[in-house]
Amino acid sequence: MSIRTALCPTTAMAEERRPKQCTVVLPTESMKAMAESIGVGQLQEESCAALSEEVSYRIKEIAQDALKFMHHGKRRKLMTSDIDHALKIKNVEPLYGFQSQEFIPFRFASGGGRELHFYEEKEVDLSDIINTPLPRVPLDVSLKAHWLSIEGVQPAIPENPPPAPKEQQKAESTEPLKAVKPGQEEEGSIQKGQGATSAEAKGQCKKEGLIRMKPRSTHELSVEQQLYYKEITEACVGSCEAKRAEALQSIATDPGLYQMLPRFSTFISEGVRVNVVQNNLALLIYLMRMVKALMDNPTLYLEKYLHELIPAVVTCIVSKQLCLRPDVDNHWALRDFAARLMAQSCKTFSTTTNNIQSRITKTFTKSWLDEKTQWTTRYGCIAGLSELGPDVIKTLIIPRLTIEGARIKAVIEGPVVSNIDKIGADHVQSLLLKHCASVIAKTRPLPDNMEQYRVDYGYLGPMLCSHVVKARAQAALQAQQVNRTTLTITQPRSTLTVSQSGIGGSVGSRTPSIIKVPSSLTLMSTRPGTPTQPSPPATKYIVMATSAGASSTQQVP
Amino acid sequence: AWYILSHINLIEKQRETKGPPNGQVDLEVEKKEIKTETSNDGSGNNNANSSSPGSTSLGATSKSPTGPAEDQQTLLAVLQFLKRNKLNESVDILRREAGLSVEIDDSPGSASGGAGSGGASNSTVDGGDTNSLLSRVSIAIPAAPAVTAAPVPPKVTASGGEDQPDVNVVLSAYSQQGDPDLYPLYYNGLKKFIESVLDCHRAELSQVFYPLFVHMYLELVYNNHEVEAKQFFEKFSGDQECYYAEDLRILSGMTKKEHMKGNETMLDFRTSKFVLRISRDSYQLLKRHLQERQNNQIWNIIQEHLYIDIFDGMPRSKSQIDAMSGSLAGEAKRDANKTKVFYGLLKEPEIEVPLDDEDEEAENEEGKPKKKKPKKDSMGSKSKKQDPNAPQQTRIPLPELKDSDKLDKIMNMKEAAKKIRLGSDNLPSICFYTFLNAYQGLTAVDITDDSSLIAGGFADSTVRVWSVTPKKLRRVKSAADLSNIDKESDDVLERIMDEKTASESKILYGHSGPVYGISFSPDRNYLLSSSEDGTVRLWSLQTFTCLVGYKGHNYPVWDTQFSPYGYYFVSGGHDRVARLWATDHYQPLRMFAGHLADVTCTRFHPNSNYVATGSADRTIRLWDVLNGNCVRILTGHKGPIHSLAFSPNGKFMASGATDGRVLLWDIGHGLMIGELKGHTDTIYALRFSRDGEILASGSMDNTVKLWDTLKAFDDVELDDFTAATGHIHLPENSQELLLGSYTTKSTPVIHLHFTRRNLLLAAGAYNP
């Protein structure tokens, strides 16, 4: 019966969604579509309604049984095999052909006022299968032992999760007075350092008795941690680039750095302070790379240390002088890099309470507006602002293009004041052109008239115009590419690869082929340029997209 | 003859519980069934009505006379039935058996306390079982779906709708017509009344809401008032306690009379009375209100579908009620937990410990002998004293100890001497065994008592055994090679092993569905596995082959476990029945029927005289292995129970469910004595430390938690009053009992095991 073909997918989808919706009934259209697919042409509306209610009820029943199998399989994810087993205990023949471990990519099509979900089965060329190299043989089940806890203390080894999860770090920093729960107490005792044994920590807790005191924050690092800290900081600012890369990698990925975070933070802020004075560009760059690595580490809760890190970063953006020879050294790159860092931290840490983004914006704008600001600082301010996104550029930078243009003109075309100023103005100009062009290309309507630009933006107008034209061309090119990539994303994997990945876990990414057309459907692509199918039949279906879940799973390499 | 007998027993059972075998029975039989049912209901009501102050003795006396009479009737009915079906041989056997068994009545029956008459009609093999069923029939809770689902091996035609024929009988109770429009009014009226009563009564009377709601809804559905039913559901389903959400969801799907056929949840509601415990004062209040208002509809439902267990004394508080409610069929009746349970441990057999090697050890290390000897003495003296709560040593026949068992016991004692004493300030170390590359397929794990082997059951139907000691797994040589071995040599046991097959792990193939339960025999020679394919398989760990496939469950078998003394094992599955087997019988020795939903986990009591089963009906039942009686029904969980553990002294039990809570029970009193909150997902593993001071729990939420059970058990004040009424105040804060919580790296914990030295082993599959 065709209903059965729809059974598996619908239950799966119903389970994926919220379990609360219990009054959901399948639409009668589905009944009609299924009836049609087995050759029953005219199904009456009442019979459809009756059928759909019955089918919905049976599906729910089966889904509830399938959940049982999921629970006993000790899983959180309902699988197709669970539904098969549920059908089996109801003495219904299981569904064949849904052996995928992963989400089955259902496609949705609509057209002619009708909607349809369907499972796309591709025709697979046998020679293709023969010629594809065999997937890797899946690894066999193996057993591995590790210490989850040693006399009550969880050792910090890769097999165990990071000692202090981010939420807990946050809880500790935001609510330090919260009564410590016994569970956290355990972890607290870990933080008290591997030096102190658990018994000590325990005894301490016992002595405290009923009066819960704020856990004293500790500043001791274990010997290993001290060694690690020394190695890492030395490598980060040392001369060996390979070592540095390794150290930065470690900072960016190691889950157990939580306890060393205050040291790193101080190290960076102090380092920046000293090296700005000494104009040591190289060291400043290294330190900024450390900040970047810290920010990339997903296990660290950095909010507590922003007050040290942000000033350091801002210094590297706007400082008057960052190097010994401003005319030769590329301190502009450092400013750009730091500006990007700043933007990143604004994005991740800005909240309504700390207002980082608006405070930073204010700082940059203020010094930019100042007439006496030097070209280096000016560059930093603009870089910092423009990294904050197109909205900031649109509201803060573009209106000032004329004024800024005049100032640049004065330096470049006016009497030679100093070489440094000239270089500065030059850099500011190219920076403005680079950032503004892309924004203007998006917001300003065509045509791009050189004269109109001059009127609107002053001295920079003509140059801007040519940049905008270039940007538009590039955008068009990119759009095409993007279009193509989205197409490949919506492309479901062939059944073959699905089953392979089910076993093997990894399959080489396959080059997408053109959508194969199921016999009963015709695809009409919304994108122009694709060859449309000849002789469209009475009902047209337009393939919209597969669901997000499907496309993401397909992207697994 | 034995086979036929057991066959008859099964038929008989089905007769008693109104489940005709797969529709072969003609109408006449059905009619008779209705008759018996009504009479049963009547007797049940009588019981209910007669439960006046001090009703326990009354109930007991009124029950015992009905027992034999009923038994006679059923026996006659069975004989008639057999005759009609031309099973003359069976009739003869049954007659003979009945006549015979009257004489041997005294031997097994008297032990169970008088009501052993059920055993009389049956073979000795199944006697106790039927007895339990009989007694249940007389209490008017027939477990129809449970037993109908229990298949009759030669007759089952795999029709699936076995419970179809009697559905109409069951449903007919709903045929009474009321005006569908008045239902919401009735319900609302009662709601208003209950909201207006004194605070102390409100909590108790609020218990009525849920069963009333369900039955009113089902009546509406049965009488084809689909629209009204939906409206009724929408209007009032929000009022129900949140722990009923799961059942409500099932109900909400049921909107047509046709749906009611074959729906197990519905059958549960109809076939079993929802049990409420209400104080006399509150009950009088309710009764007066309903009579004043002439609210017959509601009164009928209460009379017919609810069992109200009235007690004298203070009404219970909301928290007290909440602690005990949540099961599919309400709370357990107080009478259900009155039977004495011999929870003590059996006397350890005295084993002559060969002292020489230990003395050698002692000589090597000075100072040690002093420590060890007094310990051993204390152990010896302990085992000599007979625990007053322990069952008789021969209450159930246990296998004799073999030499190898004795050796193992000696090893055990030696190890135990080196055991770490655990406590709140001395936590165990945890060693975690991670199954890598299991691809979400690990479904069950077990570890041998001496922690030398680990077995895993997988969704791909395989069972894998690993050796975690340097000693590799070896197979016994083939028969041809074995004949060449000199049987007189000293190292014959070593010689029979095939060195070529040595490996760290072995795979056992045989099942045809996911393996959900797995258990090592205490002597490490066998392994049991239960699977979705409906079988329990016994594997030899000498040859690594399947020895027996125990068929009987026909539906997925969720769990199985060996008795701590070996030989017996228990299994439970989707057919709602737990079965007790012996390894050398291919038919079960006992069938424990009574649960209203899947039996999800099964555990033996340390003294092997009892079996605990946890179920998806959110109750735990304790069964007596001797006579098959259900001796405890424990309610309080709000989700299907997935793990059970007995404390080593046999006094307490812990249970974990999908609701993420661990409940502690006192078996002797049948009381809940603790609630451990902390997990956020299903608890799949529970284990007491070897001395019982610490309870470890492992959950789907990727944590292992340790609880201070010593404190939990100490905190409970058990005065006579609470013991008598079962109304216990639970300590509010279970956080104080939490000793530690250890998170794994996305690895759900599905098994826990304390080694003999109190090292905690945990196991689970890594789920990236």
CSV table of C-alpha atoms in Angstrom, one decimal, chain B residues 542-718:
chain,number,residue,atom,x,y,z
B,542,GLN,CA,34.5,-22.1,26.6
B,543,THR,CA,33.6,-22.8,23.0
B,544,PHE,CA,32.2,-19.4,22.1
B,545,THR,CA,29.2,-21.0,20.6
B,546,CYS,CA,25.5,-20.7,21.2
B,547,LEU,CA,24.2,-23.5,23.4
B,548,VAL,CA,20.5,-22.8,23.7
B,549,GLY,CA,18.0,-20.4,22.3
B,550,TYR,CA,15.2,-19.9,24.8
B,551,LYS,CA,12.0,-19.1,22.9
B,552,GLY,CA,8.8,-17.9,24.6
B,553,HIS,CA,8.8,-14.2,24.5
B,554,ASN,CA,8.0,-13.9,20.8
B,555,TYR,CA,8.4,-10.1,21.2
B,556,PRO,CA,11.5,-8.2,21.9
B,557,VAL,CA,13.2,-9.2,25.1
B,558,TRP,CA,14.4,-6.1,26.8
B,559,ASP,CA,16.5,-7.5,29.6
B,560,THR,CA,17.8,-10.7,31.1
B,561,GLN,CA,19.9,-11.5,34.1
B,562,PHE,CA,21.5,-14.6,35.7
B,563,SER,CA,20.7,-15.4,39.3
B,564,PRO,CA,23.6,-14.6,41.7
B,565,TYR,CA,23.9,-18.3,42.3
B,566,GLY,CA,23.7,-19.2,38.6
B,567,TYR,CA,21.4,-21.8,37.0
B,568,TYR,CA,18.3,-19.6,37.1
B,569,PHE,CA,17.8,-16.6,35.0
B,570,VAL,CA,15.1,-14.1,34.4
B,571,SER,CA,14.0,-12.3,31.3
B,572,GLY,CA,11.4,-9.6,30.6
B,573,GLY,CA,10.2,-8.1,27.4
B,574,HIS,CA,7.6,-6.3,25.3
B,575,ASP,CA,5.0,-9.0,26.1
B,576,ARG,CA,4.7,-7.5,29.6
B,577,VAL,CA,5.7,-10.8,31.2
B,578,ALA,CA,8.9,-11.6,33.1
B,579,ARG,CA,9.9,-15.2,32.9
B,580,LEU,CA,12.1,-17.2,35.2
B,581,TRP,CA,14.1,-19.9,33.5
B,582,ALA,CA,16.6,-22.6,34.4
B,583,THR,CA,19.4,-23.1,32.1
B,584,ASP,CA,18.5,-26.8,31.6
B,585,HIS,CA,14.8,-26.2,30.8
B,586,TYR,CA,13.7,-24.8,27.5
B,587,GLN,CA,10.4,-23.8,29.0
B,588,PRO,CA,10.1,-21.1,31.7
B,589,LEU,CA,9.7,-22.2,35.3
B,590,ARG,CA,7.7,-19.2,36.3
B,591,MET,CA,5.9,-16.4,34.4
B,592,PHE,CA,5.5,-13.2,36.3
B,593,ALA,CA,2.5,-11.5,34.8
B,594,GLY,CA,1.0,-8.3,36.1
B,595,HIS,CA,2.8,-5.4,34.6
B,596,LEU,CA,0.6,-3.2,32.4
B,597,ALA,CA,3.3,-2.3,29.9
B,598,ASP,CA,6.7,-3.6,28.7
B,599,VAL,CA,9.0,-5.2,31.3
B,600,THR,CA,12.0,-3.1,30.7
B,601,CYS,CA,14.5,-4.4,33.3
B,602,THR,CA,14.9,-7.4,35.5
B,603,ARG,CA,17.1,-8.0,38.5
B,604,PHE,CA,17.6,-10.8,40.9
B,605,HIS,CA,17.6,-10.2,44.6
B,606,PRO,CA,21.0,-11.1,46.1
B,607,ASN,CA,19.5,-14.1,47.9
B,608,SER,CA,18.0,-15.3,44.6
B,609,ASN,CA,14.6,-15.8,46.2
B,610,TYR,CA,13.1,-12.7,44.6
B,611,VAL,CA,13.1,-11.0,41.2
B,612,ALA,CA,12.5,-7.3,40.7
B,613,THR,CA,11.1,-6.0,37.4
B,614,GLY,CA,10.8,-2.5,36.3
B,615,SER,CA,8.3,-1.6,33.6
B,616,ALA,CA,7.2,1.0,31.2
B,617,ASP,CA,4.0,1.2,33.3
B,618,ARG,CA,6.2,3.1,35.7
B,619,THR,CA,6.0,0.6,38.5
B,620,ILE,CA,8.5,-1.8,40.0
B,621,ARG,CA,7.3,-5.2,41.1
B,622,LEU,CA,9.0,-7.7,43.3
B,623,TRP,CA,8.1,-11.3,42.6
B,624,ASP,CA,8.6,-14.3,44.8
B,625,VAL,CA,10.5,-17.0,42.9
B,626,LEU,CA,9.1,-19.7,45.0
B,627,ASN,CA,5.4,-19.2,44.2
B,628,GLY,CA,5.4,-16.6,41.5
B,629,ASN,CA,3.5,-14.1,43.7
B,630,CYS,CA,3.9,-10.4,43.3
B,631,VAL,CA,5.0,-9.3,46.8
B,632,ARG,CA,5.7,-5.6,46.2
B,633,ILE,CA,4.4,-3.0,43.8
B,634,LEU,CA,6.3,0.2,44.1
B,635,THR,CA,5.0,3.3,42.5
B,636,GLY,CA,6.5,6.8,42.2
B,637,HIS,CA,8.5,6.9,39.0
B,638,LYS,CA,7.2,9.3,36.3
B,639,GLY,CA,8.7,7.5,33.4
B,640,PRO,CA,9.6,4.0,32.2
B,641,ILE,CA,12.1,2.4,34.5
B,642,HIS,CA,15.4,1.5,32.9
B,643,SER,CA,17.6,0.4,35.7
B,644,LEU,CA,17.4,-1.4,39.0
B,645,ALA,CA,19.9,-2.3,41.7
B,646,PHE,CA,19.7,-4.1,45.0
B,647,SER,CA,21.9,-3.1,47.9
B,648,PRO,CA,24.4,-5.8,48.8
B,649,ASN,CA,22.7,-6.5,52.1
B,650,GLY,CA,19.4,-7.1,50.2
B,651,LYS,CA,17.5,-4.6,52.3
B,652,PHE,CA,17.3,-1.7,49.8
B,653,MET,CA,16.7,-1.2,46.2
B,654,ALA,CA,17.5,1.7,43.8
B,655,SER,CA,15.7,2.4,40.6
B,656,GLY,CA,16.3,4.8,37.8
B,657,ALA,CA,13.9,5.9,35.1
B,658,THR,CA,13.7,8.1,32.0
B,659,ASP,CA,12.6,11.0,34.3
B,660,GLY,CA,16.3,11.2,35.4
B,661,ARG,CA,15.5,10.5,39.1
B,662,VAL,CA,16.8,7.7,41.2
B,663,LEU,CA,14.4,6.4,43.9
B,664,LEU,CA,15.5,4.4,46.9
B,665,TRP,CA,13.2,1.8,48.4
B,666,ASP,CA,13.1,-0.2,51.6
B,667,ILE,CA,12.1,-3.7,50.5
B,668,GLY,CA,11.0,-4.9,53.9
B,669,HIS,CA,8.5,-2.2,54.4
B,670,GLY,CA,7.8,-1.6,50.7
B,671,LEU,CA,8.4,2.1,51.1
B,672,MET,CA,10.1,4.8,49.1
B,673,ILE,CA,12.8,6.2,51.3
B,674,GLY,CA,14.7,8.5,49.1
B,675,GLU,CA,14.7,10.5,45.9
B,676,LEU,CA,17.9,11.5,44.2
B,677,LYS,CA,17.6,14.3,41.7
B,678,GLY,CA,20.4,15.4,39.5
B,679,HIS,CA,20.4,13.6,36.3
B,680,THR,CA,18.8,15.2,33.3
B,681,ASP,CA,18.2,12.2,31.2
B,682,THR,CA,17.4,8.5,31.4
B,683,ILE,CA,19.4,6.5,33.9
B,684,TYR,CA,20.6,3.3,32.3
B,685,ALA,CA,23.0,2.1,35.0
B,686,LEU,CA,22.8,1.8,38.8
B,687,ARG,CA,25.1,0.0,41.1
B,688,PHE,CA,25.9,-0.1,44.8
B,689,SER,CA,29.4,-0.4,46.0
B,690,ARG,CA,30.4,-3.7,47.5
B,691,ASP,CA,29.6,-2.6,51.0
B,692,GLY,CA,26.6,-0.5,50.0
B,693,GLU,CA,27.9,2.8,51.2
B,694,ILE,CA,27.8,4.4,47.8
B,695,LEU,CA,25.4,4.3,44.9
B,696,ALA,CA,26.7,5.0,41.5
B,697,SER,CA,24.3,6.1,38.7
B,698,GLY,CA,25.1,6.4,35.0
B,699,SER,CA,22.9,8.2,32.6
B,700,MET,CA,22.3,9.2,29.1
B,701,ASP,CA,23.3,12.8,30.0
B,702,ASN,CA,26.9,11.6,29.9
B,703,THR,CA,27.5,11.7,33.7
B,704,VAL,CA,28.4,9.3,36.4
B,705,LYS,CA,27.1,10.5,39.8
B,706,LEU,CA,28.0,9.1,43.2
B,707,TRP,CA,25.5,9.2,46.0
B,708,ASP,CA,25.9,8.8,49.7
B,709,THR,CA,23.5,6.0,50.4
B,710,LEU,CA,24.7,5.5,54.0
B,711,LYS,CA,23.5,8.9,54.8
B,712,ALA,CA,20.3,8.5,52.7
B,713,PHE,CA,19.4,5.3,54.6
B,714,ASP,CA,20.3,6.8,58.0
B,715,ASP,CA,18.2,9.9,57.5
B,716,VAL,CA,15.0,8.0,57.1
B,717,GLU,CA,13.1,7.9,60.3
B,718,LEU,CA,10.9,4.9,60.2
